[in-house]
Amino acid sequence: MNDIDLILQRTGVDLTNLQQGSGDWRRLRLGVITASNAVNLLAAGRGGKGWGEKKKTYLLDLVAEVCTGQSPEVTSRPMEWGKGYEDDARYAFSFVTDLGIEEVPFIYKDDSLRCGASPDGICSDGAGLELKCPYNTSVYLDFRLNGEIKPEYIAQCQFSMWVTGRERWYFANYDPRMKVEGLHYITIDRDQKVMKALDEQVPEFIEAMDAALADLGVTFGEQWQC
């Protein structure tokens, strides 16, 4: 559970009135390792050794956010589509599963505020929820018929479990254009191999990030002092 007072003191953001996608939500994520980028954190180099280019780039992106107190706001038609139907997707999932869903805009792993996740909900059975509303129906059908899930989504769910301590995470796709079966979901269980990898790689990543910040004369936390 987040310490609301500590977060308000450190970041200037009140979690009690926070909405995902808002300016304050983006502020909370500045310089923070997040579930949506877990696939970059875990990216290995050639032959599975060392750091991959995505991981190196991600580190520089986070260092830039700490140094500037800013993050690029990326938007696209698929993103706008997904955001526009997220509430409908949440309602559909709750109806189909008969589960209550608590909306939690952002969860830090601990009081260091170095890692966090933005679940689309915490379900009444204790599992987390990740919702996707594909822009193209063919993507929904590939998931429904073939079970295809992008690796970044698997990494996102596993990182969210690592942050929150949950044992299960629902991954759901919703397509309002489908005349039948507009919602499909699976349950993803906590993968101990991924948990071990995160236990090892996150501290290493933070150490490298802090070394880069120190070289620039900056410390983590300054992104929230702007």
Coordinates of C-alpha atoms in Angstrom, one line a residue:
M1 CA 0.0 0.0 0.0
N2 CA 1.3 3.4 -0.9
D3 CA 2.1 5.9 1.9
I4 CA 0.0 8.8 0.6
D5 CA 1.5 11.4 2.9
L6 CA 5.1 10.4 2.0
I7 CA 4.3 10.5 -1.7
L8 CA 2.7 13.9 -1.4
Q9 CA 5.7 15.2 0.5
R10 CA 8.2 13.8 -2.0
T11 CA 6.4 14.4 -5.2
G12 CA 3.8 17.1 -4.5
V13 CA 1.1 14.8 -5.9
D14 CA -2.0 13.8 -3.9
L15 CA -2.9 10.2 -4.7
T16 CA -6.4 10.5 -3.5
N17 CA -7.5 12.7 -6.4
L18 CA -5.3 11.1 -9.2
Q19 CA -6.4 10.0 -12.6
Q20 CA -4.3 7.8 -14.9
G21 CA -3.0 9.8 -17.9
S22 CA -3.2 13.2 -16.0
G23 CA -0.3 15.6 -15.6
D24 CA 0.1 14.5 -11.9
W25 CA 0.1 10.9 -13.0
R26 CA 2.9 11.6 -15.5
R27 CA 4.7 13.5 -12.8
L28 CA 4.6 10.5 -10.4
R29 CA 6.3 8.4 -13.1
L30 CA 9.2 10.8 -13.8
G31 CA 12.5 8.8 -13.5
V32 CA 10.6 5.8 -12.1
I33 CA 11.0 2.2 -13.5
T34 CA 7.5 1.3 -14.6
A35 CA 5.7 -1.9 -15.6
S36 CA 5.0 -0.6 -19.1
N37 CA 8.7 -0.5 -19.8
A38 CA 9.6 -3.7 -18.0
V39 CA 10.4 -5.4 -21.4
N40 CA 13.1 -2.7 -21.9
L41 CA 14.6 -3.2 -18.4
L42 CA 14.9 -7.0 -19.1
A43 CA 16.3 -6.6 -22.6
A44 CA 19.6 -8.5 -22.9
G45 CA 22.3 -8.0 -25.5
R46 CA 23.3 -10.4 -28.3
G47 CA 23.4 -14.0 -27.2
G48 CA 21.5 -13.1 -24.1
K49 CA 24.5 -11.5 -22.5
G50 CA 25.0 -8.0 -21.1
W51 CA 22.7 -5.0 -21.7
G52 CA 20.6 -4.7 -24.9
E53 CA 20.2 -1.4 -26.7
K54 CA 16.6 -1.0 -25.4
K55 CA 17.8 -1.3 -21.9
K56 CA 20.6 1.3 -22.4
T57 CA 18.2 3.7 -24.1
Y58 CA 15.6 3.2 -21.3
L59 CA 18.3 4.1 -18.7
L60 CA 19.1 7.3 -20.6
D61 CA 15.4 8.2 -20.9
L62 CA 15.0 7.9 -17.1
V63 CA 18.1 9.9 -16.4
A64 CA 16.8 12.6 -18.8
E65 CA 13.5 12.7 -16.9
V66 CA 15.3 13.2 -13.6
C67 CA 17.5 15.9 -15.1
T68 CA 14.7 17.9 -16.7
G69 CA 11.6 17.1 -14.7
Q70 CA 9.9 16.4 -17.9
S71 CA 8.8 13.4 -20.0
P72 CA 7.6 13.3 -23.6
E73 CA 3.9 13.0 -23.9
V74 CA 3.3 10.4 -26.6
T75 CA -0.1 10.0 -28.2
S76 CA -1.5 8.2 -31.2
R77 CA -4.8 7.1 -32.6
P78 CA -4.4 3.6 -31.2
M79 CA -3.6 5.0 -27.7
E80 CA -6.6 7.4 -27.9
W81 CA -8.8 4.5 -29.0
G82 CA -7.7 2.4 -26.1
K83 CA -8.1 5.2 -23.6
G84 CA -11.6 6.0 -24.9
Y85 CA -12.8 2.4 -24.3
E86 CA -11.0 1.6 -21.1
D87 CA -14.0 2.2 -18.8
D88 CA -16.2 0.1 -21.1
A89 CA -13.6 -2.7 -21.0
R90 CA -13.4 -2.5 -17.2
Y91 CA -17.2 -2.7 -16.9
A92 CA -17.4 -5.6 -19.3
F93 CA -14.7 -7.5 -17.4
S94 CA -16.4 -7.0 -14.1
F95 CA -19.7 -8.1 -15.6
V96 CA -18.3 -11.3 -17.2
T97 CA -16.3 -12.3 -14.2
D98 CA -18.6 -11.0 -11.5
L99 CA -15.6 -9.4 -9.8
G100 CA -15.4 -6.0 -8.2
I101 CA -12.6 -3.8 -9.5
E102 CA -10.9 -1.1 -7.5
E103 CA -9.2 1.6 -9.7
V104 CA -5.7 2.3 -8.5
P105 CA -3.9 4.9 -10.6
F106 CA -0.4 4.2 -9.5
I107 CA 1.4 1.9 -7.0
Y108 CA 5.1 2.3 -5.9
K109 CA 6.9 -0.9 -4.9
D110 CA 8.2 0.7 -1.8
D111 CA 9.1 4.0 -0.1
S112 CA 12.2 4.5 -2.3
L113 CA 9.8 5.4 -5.1
R114 CA 12.1 3.9 -7.7
C115 CA 9.7 1.3 -9.2
G116 CA 6.0 1.4 -9.9
A117 CA 3.0 0.2 -11.8
S118 CA -0.3 1.5 -13.1
P119 CA -2.8 -1.4 -13.0
D120 CA -6.1 -1.0 -14.7
G121 CA -7.6 -2.4 -11.5
I122 CA -7.2 -4.6 -8.5
C123 CA -9.9 -7.3 -8.5
S124 CA -12.0 -8.4 -5.5
D125 CA -10.3 -11.8 -5.7
G126 CA -6.9 -10.2 -5.1
A127 CA -5.6 -10.4 -8.7
G128 CA -4.5 -7.4 -10.7
L129 CA -5.9 -6.4 -14.1
E130 CA -4.4 -5.2 -17.3
L131 CA -6.8 -4.2 -20.0
K132 CA -6.1 -3.6 -23.7
C133 CA -8.4 -2.3 -26.4
P134 CA -6.7 -3.1 -29.7
Y135 CA -7.1 -0.6 -32.4
N136 CA -7.3 -3.4 -35.0
T137 CA -9.8 -6.2 -34.6
S138 CA -7.3 -8.6 -36.1
V139 CA -5.1 -8.1 -33.0
Y140 CA -8.0 -9.0 -30.7
L141 CA -8.8 -12.1 -32.8
D142 CA -5.1 -13.2 -32.7
F143 CA -5.4 -13.1 -29.0
R144 CA -8.8 -14.8 -28.9
L145 CA -8.1 -17.5 -31.4
N146 CA -4.4 -18.0 -31.2
G147 CA -3.5 -16.9 -27.7
E148 CA -1.0 -14.4 -29.0
I149 CA 0.2 -11.8 -26.5
K150 CA 3.0 -9.3 -27.1
P151 CA 6.1 -10.0 -25.0
E152 CA 5.9 -6.5 -23.6
Y153 CA 2.5 -7.2 -22.2
I154 CA 3.7 -10.3 -20.4
A155 CA 6.6 -8.4 -19.0
Q156 CA 4.2 -5.6 -17.9
C157 CA 2.0 -8.1 -16.0
Q158 CA 5.0 -9.8 -14.4
F159 CA 6.5 -6.5 -13.3
S160 CA 3.2 -5.4 -11.9
M161 CA 3.1 -8.6 -9.8
W162 CA 6.6 -7.9 -8.7
V163 CA 5.7 -4.4 -7.6
T164 CA 2.4 -5.3 -5.9
G165 CA 3.3 -8.7 -4.5
R166 CA 0.2 -10.2 -6.3
E167 CA 0.2 -13.9 -7.3
R168 CA -2.0 -13.5 -10.4
W169 CA -2.8 -10.9 -13.0
Y170 CA -5.7 -10.9 -15.5
F171 CA -4.9 -9.9 -19.0
A172 CA -7.9 -8.9 -21.0
N173 CA -8.7 -7.6 -24.5
Y174 CA -11.9 -5.7 -25.3
D175 CA -13.2 -4.9 -28.8
P176 CA -16.6 -3.0 -28.9
R177 CA -16.9 -3.8 -32.6
M178 CA -17.3 -7.5 -32.0
K179 CA -20.9 -8.6 -32.2
V180 CA -20.1 -11.7 -30.1
E181 CA -17.3 -12.3 -27.5
G182 CA -16.1 -8.7 -27.4
L183 CA -14.1 -9.5 -24.3
H184 CA -11.5 -12.2 -23.9
Y185 CA -9.1 -12.7 -20.9
I186 CA -6.6 -15.1 -19.4
T187 CA -4.9 -15.4 -16.1
I188 CA -1.2 -14.9 -15.9
D189 CA 0.5 -16.5 -12.9
R190 CA 3.5 -15.1 -11.1
D191 CA 6.7 -16.4 -12.7
Q192 CA 9.4 -17.0 -10.1
K193 CA 12.1 -16.9 -12.8
V194 CA 11.0 -13.5 -13.8
M195 CA 10.8 -12.4 -10.2
K196 CA 14.4 -13.6 -9.6
A197 CA 15.5 -11.7 -12.7
L198 CA 13.9 -8.5 -11.5
D199 CA 15.3 -9.0 -8.0
E200 CA 18.8 -9.1 -9.6
Q201 CA 18.5 -6.6 -12.5
V202 CA 16.5 -3.8 -10.9
P203 CA 19.2 -3.0 -8.2
E204 CA 21.9 -3.2 -10.9
F205 CA 19.9 -0.8 -13.2
I206 CA 19.3 1.7 -10.3
E207 CA 23.0 1.6 -9.5
A208 CA 23.9 2.4 -13.1
M209 CA 21.3 5.1 -13.2
D210 CA 22.5 6.7 -10.0
A211 CA 26.1 6.6 -11.2
A212 CA 25.1 8.5 -14.4
L213 CA 23.1 11.0 -12.3
A214 CA 26.0 11.5 -10.0
D215 CA 28.3 12.2 -12.9
L216 CA 25.9 14.9 -13.9
G217 CA 25.7 16.3 -10.4
V218 CA 22.0 15.3 -10.1
T219 CA 20.3 13.0 -7.6
F220 CA 17.1 11.0 -7.9
G221 CA 14.2 13.0 -6.5
E222 CA 15.2 16.3 -8.1
Q223 CA 12.7 15.7 -10.9
W224 CA 9.9 16.4 -8.3
Q225 CA 11.5 19.7 -7.1
C226 CA 10.7 21.5 -10.4

